[in-house]
Short mmCIF file of C-alpha atoms and ligand atoms in Angstrom, two decimals:
data_model
loop_
_atom_site.label_atom_id
_atom_site.label_comp_id
_atom_site.label_asym_id
_atom_site.label_seq_id
_atom_site.Cartn_x
_atom_site.Cartn_y
_atom_site.Cartn_z
CA MET Z 288 36.77 48.97 35.32
CA LEU Z 289 36.61 46.45 32.50
CA VAL Z 290 38.19 47.56 29.21
CA LEU Z 291 37.37 45.67 26.05
CA GLY Z 292 40.04 46.13 23.37
CA ILE Z 293 39.77 45.47 19.63
CA GLU Z 294 42.72 45.23 17.21
CA SER Z 295 42.08 45.13 13.45
CA SER Z 296 44.85 47.20 11.85
CA CYS Z 297 46.25 44.56 9.51
CA ASP Z 298 45.91 40.80 9.19
CA GLU Z 299 45.02 39.79 12.74
CA THR Z 300 41.71 40.28 14.52
CA GLY Z 301 42.30 40.49 18.26
CA VAL Z 302 39.93 41.07 21.16
CA ALA Z 303 40.80 41.24 24.86
CA LEU Z 304 39.42 42.14 28.24
CA VAL Z 305 41.62 43.99 30.76
CA GLU Z 306 40.70 45.14 34.26
CA THR Z 307 42.03 48.38 35.74
CA MET Z 308 42.96 47.96 39.36
CA ALA Z 309 44.24 49.80 42.38
CA GLY Z 310 47.71 48.41 41.58
CA PRO Z 311 50.13 49.99 39.12
CA VAL Z 312 49.46 47.66 36.19
CA PRO Z 313 46.06 46.62 34.82
CA ARG Z 314 45.35 42.89 34.60
CA LEU Z 315 44.62 40.86 31.47
CA LEU Z 316 41.53 38.69 32.00
CA ALA Z 317 41.29 37.04 28.58
CA HIS Z 318 42.19 37.52 24.96
CA ALA Z 319 41.41 35.85 21.64
CA LEU Z 320 42.99 36.12 18.23
CA HIS Z 321 42.24 35.14 14.68
CA SER Z 322 45.14 35.28 12.24
CA GLN Z 323 44.37 35.74 8.53
CA ILE Z 324 47.78 34.46 7.49
CA GLU Z 325 46.39 31.35 5.82
CA MET Z 326 43.87 33.40 3.83
CA HIS Z 327 46.49 35.83 2.50
CA GLN Z 328 49.12 33.15 1.87
CA ALA Z 329 47.76 32.36 -1.59
CA TYR Z 330 48.47 35.98 -2.63
CA GLY Z 331 51.95 36.24 -1.12
CA GLY Z 332 50.93 39.19 1.06
CA VAL Z 333 48.03 40.97 2.75
CA VAL Z 334 45.08 41.82 0.47
CA PRO Z 335 43.47 44.82 2.22
CA GLU Z 336 39.90 44.25 1.00
CA LEU Z 337 39.95 40.61 2.10
CA ALA Z 338 41.44 41.65 5.43
CA SER Z 339 38.58 44.10 6.12
CA ARG Z 340 35.89 41.56 5.25
CA ASP Z 341 37.45 38.93 7.44
CA HIS Z 342 37.71 41.32 10.41
CA ILE Z 343 33.95 41.89 10.07
CA ARG Z 344 33.32 38.14 10.22
CA ARG Z 345 35.61 37.50 13.20
CA VAL Z 346 35.32 40.36 15.61
CA LEU Z 347 32.00 39.62 17.35
CA PRO Z 348 32.57 35.87 17.78
CA LEU Z 349 36.00 36.70 19.24
CA ALA Z 350 34.40 39.19 21.66
CA ASP Z 351 31.94 36.48 22.76
CA GLU Z 352 34.81 34.06 23.27
CA VAL Z 353 36.77 36.55 25.38
CA LEU Z 354 33.79 37.41 27.59
CA ARG Z 355 32.99 33.73 28.06
CA SER Z 356 36.50 32.77 29.03
CA ALA Z 357 36.76 35.73 31.42
CA GLY Z 358 33.42 34.76 32.97
CA ARG Z 359 31.97 38.24 32.29
CA VAL Z 360 29.13 39.67 30.24
CA LEU Z 361 29.28 42.55 27.77
CA ARG Z 362 27.12 44.78 30.03
CA GLN Z 363 29.97 44.88 32.56
CA THR Z 364 32.30 46.63 30.10
CA GLY Z 365 33.10 50.21 31.12
CA LEU Z 366 35.15 51.26 28.10
CA VAL Z 367 35.60 49.96 24.55
CA ALA Z 368 39.03 50.57 23.02
CA TYR Z 369 40.05 50.04 19.40
CA THR Z 370 43.10 50.54 17.19
CA ARG Z 371 42.68 53.94 15.53
CA GLY Z 372 45.90 53.70 13.47
CA PRO Z 373 48.33 53.32 11.88
CA GLY Z 374 47.31 50.50 9.57
CA LEU Z 375 45.06 49.62 6.64
CA ALA Z 376 42.19 52.14 6.48
CA GLY Z 377 39.45 49.62 5.72
CA ALA Z 378 40.66 47.19 8.36
CA LEU Z 379 40.90 49.94 10.98
CA LEU Z 380 37.36 51.10 10.15
CA VAL Z 381 35.99 47.69 11.08
CA GLY Z 382 37.41 47.83 14.61
CA ALA Z 383 36.49 51.51 15.02
CA GLY Z 384 32.94 50.93 13.77
CA VAL Z 385 32.31 47.88 15.92
CA ALA Z 386 33.80 49.55 19.02
CA SER Z 387 31.65 52.65 18.52
CA ALA Z 388 28.51 50.58 17.97
CA MET Z 389 29.23 48.58 21.12
CA GLY Z 390 29.93 51.74 23.10
CA ALA Z 391 26.68 53.35 21.89
CA ALA Z 392 24.66 50.22 22.66
CA LEU Z 393 26.16 49.95 26.15
CA GLY Z 394 26.15 53.68 26.82
CA VAL Z 395 29.86 53.63 27.65
CA PRO Z 396 32.73 55.68 26.16
CA VAL Z 397 35.09 54.50 23.43
CA LEU Z 398 38.80 55.22 23.05
CA GLY Z 399 40.99 55.04 19.93
CA ILE Z 400 44.47 53.66 20.59
CA HIS Z 401 47.72 54.02 18.64
CA HIS Z 402 48.77 50.58 17.42
CA LEU Z 403 52.44 51.21 18.19
CA GLU Z 404 51.63 52.40 21.69
CA GLY Z 405 49.97 49.00 22.10
CA HIS Z 406 53.19 47.24 21.03
CA LEU Z 407 55.26 49.56 23.21
CA LEU Z 408 53.24 48.79 26.33
CA SER Z 409 52.79 45.07 25.57
CA PRO Z 410 55.65 44.04 27.95
CA PHE Z 411 53.36 45.29 30.77
CA LEU Z 412 51.24 42.21 30.04
CA SER Z 413 54.04 39.98 31.27
CA ALA Z 414 54.65 38.79 34.82
CA ASP Z 415 57.73 40.99 35.24
CA PRO Z 416 56.73 44.36 33.76
CA PRO Z 417 59.31 47.09 33.11
CA GLU Z 418 59.56 50.37 35.02
CA PHE Z 419 59.76 53.80 33.40
CA PRO Z 420 61.87 55.32 31.94
CA PHE Z 421 63.20 53.03 29.23
CA VAL Z 422 64.47 52.88 25.67
CA ALA Z 423 62.06 51.05 23.36
CA LEU Z 424 63.05 49.27 20.19
CA LEU Z 425 59.87 48.97 18.14
CA VAL Z 426 60.36 46.50 15.32
CA SER Z 427 57.27 45.50 13.37
CA GLY Z 428 56.29 44.85 9.77
CA GLY Z 429 55.72 48.55 9.11
CA HIS Z 430 57.92 50.34 11.65
CA THR Z 431 61.44 50.39 13.03
CA GLN Z 432 61.93 53.00 15.71
CA LEU Z 433 63.95 53.71 18.81
CA MET Z 434 61.99 55.71 21.36
CA ARG Z 435 62.68 57.19 24.76
CA VAL Z 436 59.70 56.37 26.97
CA ASP Z 437 59.39 58.37 30.19
CA ALA Z 438 55.81 57.48 31.10
CA VAL Z 439 52.57 56.36 29.50
CA GLY Z 440 51.98 58.90 26.73
CA GLN Z 441 55.51 60.36 26.91
CA TYR Z 442 57.32 59.14 23.82
CA ARG Z 443 60.31 60.81 22.19
CA MET Z 444 61.63 59.52 18.88
CA LEU Z 445 65.37 58.83 18.95
CA GLY Z 446 65.69 57.29 15.51
CA GLU Z 447 63.71 55.49 12.84
CA THR Z 448 64.02 53.83 9.48
CA MET Z 449 64.42 56.01 6.42
CA ASP Z 450 62.90 53.36 4.14
CA ASP Z 451 61.95 49.71 4.85
CA ALA Z 452 61.15 48.43 8.32
CA ALA Z 453 63.13 45.54 9.85
CA GLY Z 454 60.11 43.25 9.46
CA GLU Z 455 59.83 44.31 5.83
CA ALA Z 456 63.51 43.45 5.31
CA PHE Z 457 62.80 39.98 6.70
CA ASP Z 458 59.61 39.62 4.63
CA LYS Z 459 61.01 40.92 1.33
CA SER Z 460 64.23 38.89 1.61
CA ALA Z 461 62.20 35.80 2.43
CA LYS Z 462 59.93 36.41 -0.54
CA LEU Z 463 62.79 36.59 -3.01
CA MET Z 464 64.19 33.39 -1.54
CA GLY Z 465 60.80 31.80 -2.20
CA LEU Z 466 59.93 31.37 1.47
CA GLY Z 467 56.38 32.77 1.24
CA TYR Z 468 54.46 35.05 3.59
CA PRO Z 469 54.93 36.07 6.34
CA GLY Z 470 58.60 35.74 5.65
CA GLY Z 471 60.10 36.73 9.01
CA PRO Z 472 59.36 33.53 10.94
CA ALA Z 473 60.12 31.34 7.88
CA LEU Z 474 63.45 33.03 7.22
CA SER Z 475 64.51 32.82 10.85
CA ARG Z 476 63.59 29.13 11.02
CA LEU Z 477 65.69 28.38 7.94
CA ALA Z 478 68.53 30.55 9.28
CA GLU Z 479 68.95 28.12 12.21
CA GLN Z 480 70.55 25.67 9.80
CA GLY Z 481 72.78 28.18 8.02
CA ASP Z 482 76.09 29.95 8.51
CA PRO Z 483 75.57 33.64 9.41
CA ALA Z 484 79.05 34.49 8.08
CA ALA Z 485 78.59 32.72 4.72
CA PHE Z 486 77.78 35.90 2.77
CA LYS Z 487 79.00 39.45 3.33
CA LEU Z 488 75.89 41.62 3.37
CA PRO Z 489 75.79 45.35 4.13
CA ARG Z 490 74.97 46.74 7.58
CA PRO Z 491 73.30 49.98 6.44
CA LEU Z 492 73.88 53.12 8.55
CA LEU Z 493 75.74 51.06 11.17
CA HIS Z 494 78.33 53.79 11.62
CA SER Z 495 76.15 56.77 10.74
CA GLY Z 496 76.56 58.21 14.23
CA ASP Z 497 72.80 58.66 14.62
CA LEU Z 498 70.03 56.26 15.57
CA ASP Z 499 68.36 55.97 12.17
CA PHE Z 500 68.01 52.79 10.15
CA SER Z 501 67.86 51.87 6.47
CA PHE Z 502 67.05 48.39 5.21
CA ALA Z 503 66.15 48.90 1.54
CA GLY Z 504 69.75 48.40 0.38
CA LEU Z 505 70.03 45.14 2.28
CA LYS Z 506 67.11 43.67 0.37
CA THR Z 507 68.81 44.64 -2.92
CA ALA Z 508 72.07 43.03 -1.75
CA VAL Z 509 70.18 39.82 -0.91
CA LEU Z 510 68.58 39.88 -4.37
CA THR Z 511 71.98 40.38 -6.04
CA GLN Z 512 73.45 37.53 -4.02
CA ALA Z 513 70.50 35.25 -4.85
CA ARG Z 514 70.90 36.00 -8.58
CA LYS Z 515 74.63 35.36 -8.40
CA LEU Z 516 73.96 31.96 -6.84
CA GLY Z 517 71.53 31.04 -9.62
CA ASP Z 518 70.90 27.31 -9.56
CA ASP Z 519 72.97 26.98 -6.39
CA LEU Z 520 70.49 29.10 -4.42
CA GLY Z 521 68.57 26.02 -3.31
CA ALA Z 522 71.63 24.48 -1.67
CA ARG Z 523 72.80 27.77 -0.10
CA LYS Z 524 69.42 29.13 0.98
CA ALA Z 525 69.94 28.47 4.68
CA ASP Z 526 73.32 30.26 4.53
CA LEU Z 527 71.76 33.25 2.77
CA ALA Z 528 68.91 33.32 5.29
CA ALA Z 529 71.35 33.18 8.21
CA SER Z 530 73.51 35.93 6.69
CA THR Z 531 70.47 38.16 6.10
CA GLN Z 532 69.22 37.65 9.63
CA ALA Z 533 72.70 38.36 11.02
CA ALA Z 534 72.85 41.68 9.14
CA ILE Z 535 69.43 42.84 10.37
CA VAL Z 536 70.07 41.69 13.94
CA GLU Z 537 73.51 43.34 14.13
CA VAL Z 538 72.12 46.72 13.08
CA LEU Z 539 69.21 46.50 15.54
CA LEU Z 540 71.57 45.44 18.32
CA LYS Z 541 74.23 48.11 17.77
CA LYS Z 542 71.70 50.94 17.39
CA SER Z 543 69.83 49.85 20.54
CA LEU Z 544 73.09 49.86 22.51
CA ALA Z 545 73.91 53.30 21.09
CA ALA Z 546 70.46 54.57 22.17
CA LEU Z 547 71.07 53.26 25.70
CA ARG Z 548 74.46 54.96 25.77
CA GLN Z 549 73.09 58.21 24.42
CA THR Z 550 70.18 58.41 26.90
CA GLY Z 551 72.08 56.92 29.85
CA LEU Z 552 69.07 54.67 30.51
CA ARG Z 553 69.58 51.14 31.89
CA ARG Z 554 66.39 49.52 30.61
CA LEU Z 555 65.41 48.33 27.14
CA VAL Z 556 61.98 47.23 25.95
CA VAL Z 557 61.74 45.32 22.68
CA ALA Z 558 58.33 45.15 21.02
CA GLY Z 559 56.68 44.35 17.70
CA GLY Z 560 56.68 41.23 15.55
CA VAL Z 561 60.45 41.12 14.94
CA GLY Z 562 60.87 41.07 18.73
CA ALA Z 563 59.90 37.40 18.47
CA ASN Z 564 63.15 36.69 16.61
CA ARG Z 565 65.26 34.25 18.59
CA ARG Z 566 68.64 35.44 17.39
CA LEU Z 567 67.78 39.06 18.13
CA ARG Z 568 66.73 38.09 21.67
CA GLU Z 569 69.88 36.03 22.27
CA GLN Z 570 72.19 38.79 21.09
CA LEU Z 571 70.37 41.57 22.95
CA ASP Z 572 70.29 39.47 26.13
CA ALA Z 573 74.03 38.75 25.95
CA ALA Z 574 75.09 42.32 25.15
CA CYS Z 575 72.76 43.90 27.72
CA ALA Z 576 73.83 41.43 30.44
CA ARG Z 577 77.45 42.49 29.86
CA GLN Z 578 76.46 46.12 30.34
CA GLY Z 579 74.10 45.67 33.26
CA VAL Z 580 71.04 46.66 31.21
CA ARG Z 581 67.66 44.98 31.84
CA VAL Z 582 65.81 43.86 28.71
CA HIS Z 583 62.05 43.33 28.67
CA TYR Z 584 60.08 41.58 25.95
CA PRO Z 585 56.40 40.89 25.59
CA GLU Z 586 55.54 37.23 25.95
CA LEU Z 587 56.30 35.52 22.63
CA HIS Z 588 52.66 35.15 21.57
CA LEU Z 589 52.02 38.84 22.32
CA CYS Z 590 54.91 40.12 20.14
CA THR Z 591 52.82 40.14 16.99
CA ASP Z 592 49.49 41.94 16.68
CA ASN Z 593 46.86 41.17 19.30
CA GLY Z 594 43.94 42.73 21.18
CA ALA Z 595 45.54 42.42 24.62
CA MET Z 596 48.04 45.20 23.91
CA ILE Z 597 45.26 47.53 22.75
CA ALA Z 598 43.11 46.91 25.84
CA MET Z 599 46.25 47.27 28.00
CA ALA Z 600 47.29 50.58 26.42
CA ALA Z 601 43.75 51.93 26.93
CA ALA Z 602 43.68 50.78 30.57
CA MET Z 603 47.13 52.25 31.27
CA ARG Z 604 46.10 55.59 29.72
CA LEU Z 605 42.98 55.52 31.87
CA GLN Z 606 44.96 54.78 35.04
CA ALA Z 607 47.48 57.50 34.19
CA GLY Z 608 44.62 59.98 33.82
CA ILE Z 609 45.52 60.86 30.21
CA ALA Z 610 42.80 58.99 28.33
CA GLU Z 611 40.18 61.05 26.57
CA PRO Z 612 37.38 58.60 25.96
CA SER Z 613 34.46 59.85 23.90
CA ARG Z 614 30.72 59.30 23.90
CA ALA Z 615 30.29 60.97 20.52
CA TYR Z 616 30.42 57.59 18.70
CA SER Z 617 31.53 59.43 15.55
CA PHE Z 618 34.79 57.68 14.81
CA ASP Z 619 37.65 58.23 12.44
CA VAL Z 620 40.83 56.29 11.79
CA LYS Z 621 44.42 57.36 11.14
CA PRO Z 622 46.12 55.04 8.64
CA ARG Z 623 49.29 57.16 9.03
CA TRP Z 624 50.00 58.40 12.51
CA PRO Z 625 53.45 59.06 14.03
CA LEU Z 626 53.77 57.76 17.58
CA ASP Z 627 55.48 60.83 19.00
CA ALA Z 628 52.41 62.86 17.96
CA LEU Z 629 50.82 61.40 21.10
CA THR Z 630 53.23 63.18 23.43
CA GLU Z 631 51.81 66.41 24.76
CA GLN Z 632 54.32 69.18 24.16
O1 KG4 I 1183 54.02 43.71 14.90
P1 KG4 I 1183 53.58 42.85 13.79
O2 KG4 I 1183 52.77 41.65 14.11
O3 KG4 I 1183 52.73 43.65 12.75
C1 KG4 I 1183 52.91 44.97 12.45
O4 KG4 I 1183 52.41 45.83 13.22
O5 KG4 I 1183 53.59 45.20 11.43
O6 KG4 I 1183 54.90 42.45 13.01
C2 KG4 I 1183 54.88 41.63 11.89
C3 KG4 I 1183 56.29 41.51 11.38
C4 KG4 I 1183 56.38 40.80 10.04
O7 KG4 I 1183 57.25 41.53 9.20
C5 KG4 I 1183 56.97 39.44 10.40
O8 KG4 I 1183 57.70 38.86 9.36
C6 KG4 I 1183 57.85 39.80 11.56
O9 KG4 I 1183 57.10 40.75 12.30
N1 KG4 I 1183 58.20 38.64 12.40
C7 KG4 I 1183 59.45 38.15 12.53
C8 KG4 I 1183 59.35 37.02 13.40
N2 KG4 I 1183 58.05 36.88 13.77
C9 KG4 I 1183 57.36 37.88 13.16
N3 KG4 I 1183 60.61 38.55 12.00
C10 KG4 I 1183 61.71 37.85 12.32
N4 KG4 I 1183 61.72 36.76 13.12
C11 KG4 I 1183 60.58 36.32 13.68
N5 KG4 I 1183 60.59 35.26 14.48
ZN1 ZN I 1184 51.82 45.52 14.91
#
């Protein structure tokens, strides 16, 4: 069956076509993406109203592009999936509305997907997909969570952030260094030229004994350090960026290793925008290789938001027999929606 997936939870419009097959993993036929980064750049962050309007403009042309490049026509679609949450309410409503209208027009069911489940399953889009069970480190702009994943739809929270997400720590630190939006990639690029040991920054909750995170204090420490540097900030910016990145990466690394130890699992999946961070990948790879743990990442371009992961999550739910697609075409969205709420108790 062909599954068309639509992602519109934040500042990227993504559409993709995935085919369910007899094999264990569905196959991605095509995907297309429009990033709103340039549009929001002038405001230093995402403007929700502008995001919604832009999703409306982009989604149908992207769907056309995907169908064309897959050599299929819309009529062949058997299920339309969309991101139901979490995310910006207005932005989510665009994807939900368009998916429901398409489903109604085609007479096929629609299925709302959890955005983080999309990230979590995105490594299944790569050539060497993981096997269940695994520990997942979900690190995006809005979430930082360690999960135990036993199967599609079986997610148990092991730990999460008490305040800012890892991506937010990157973004906010970058902003106060004047690096613009989105700060994560900019900060990590600058960090390449800096000394990660130049400044002593806190590693919050590193020794807390649990698997929770906290990044709000780190941002304050970066701000204090930047103020202390004053006019010298310009010359030391790369060092501060490298030190900030080192602090975030060390916490993510140590807590992931602790989660592996605690669960006894030998497989780690890293997903979400921060999973694109080079230093995080290098350090996880090295530490996991020493301990005989396999690490799986989504392909680099599928780390950040995209439609492929939404279509994939829908197709995997379908294949696992746990999807509940609807022909009611009366949609709602869930701007706040914990991932472990998906697990049937
Ligand atoms: O998963 P994502 O695209 O969107 C959310 O669902 O939030 O993640 C976006 C986040 C942003 O905070 C961005 O700064 C961060 O991922 N990010 C990075 C890198 N690429 C994206 N952070 C650090 N290093 C990167 N290379
Ligand atoms: Zn995301």
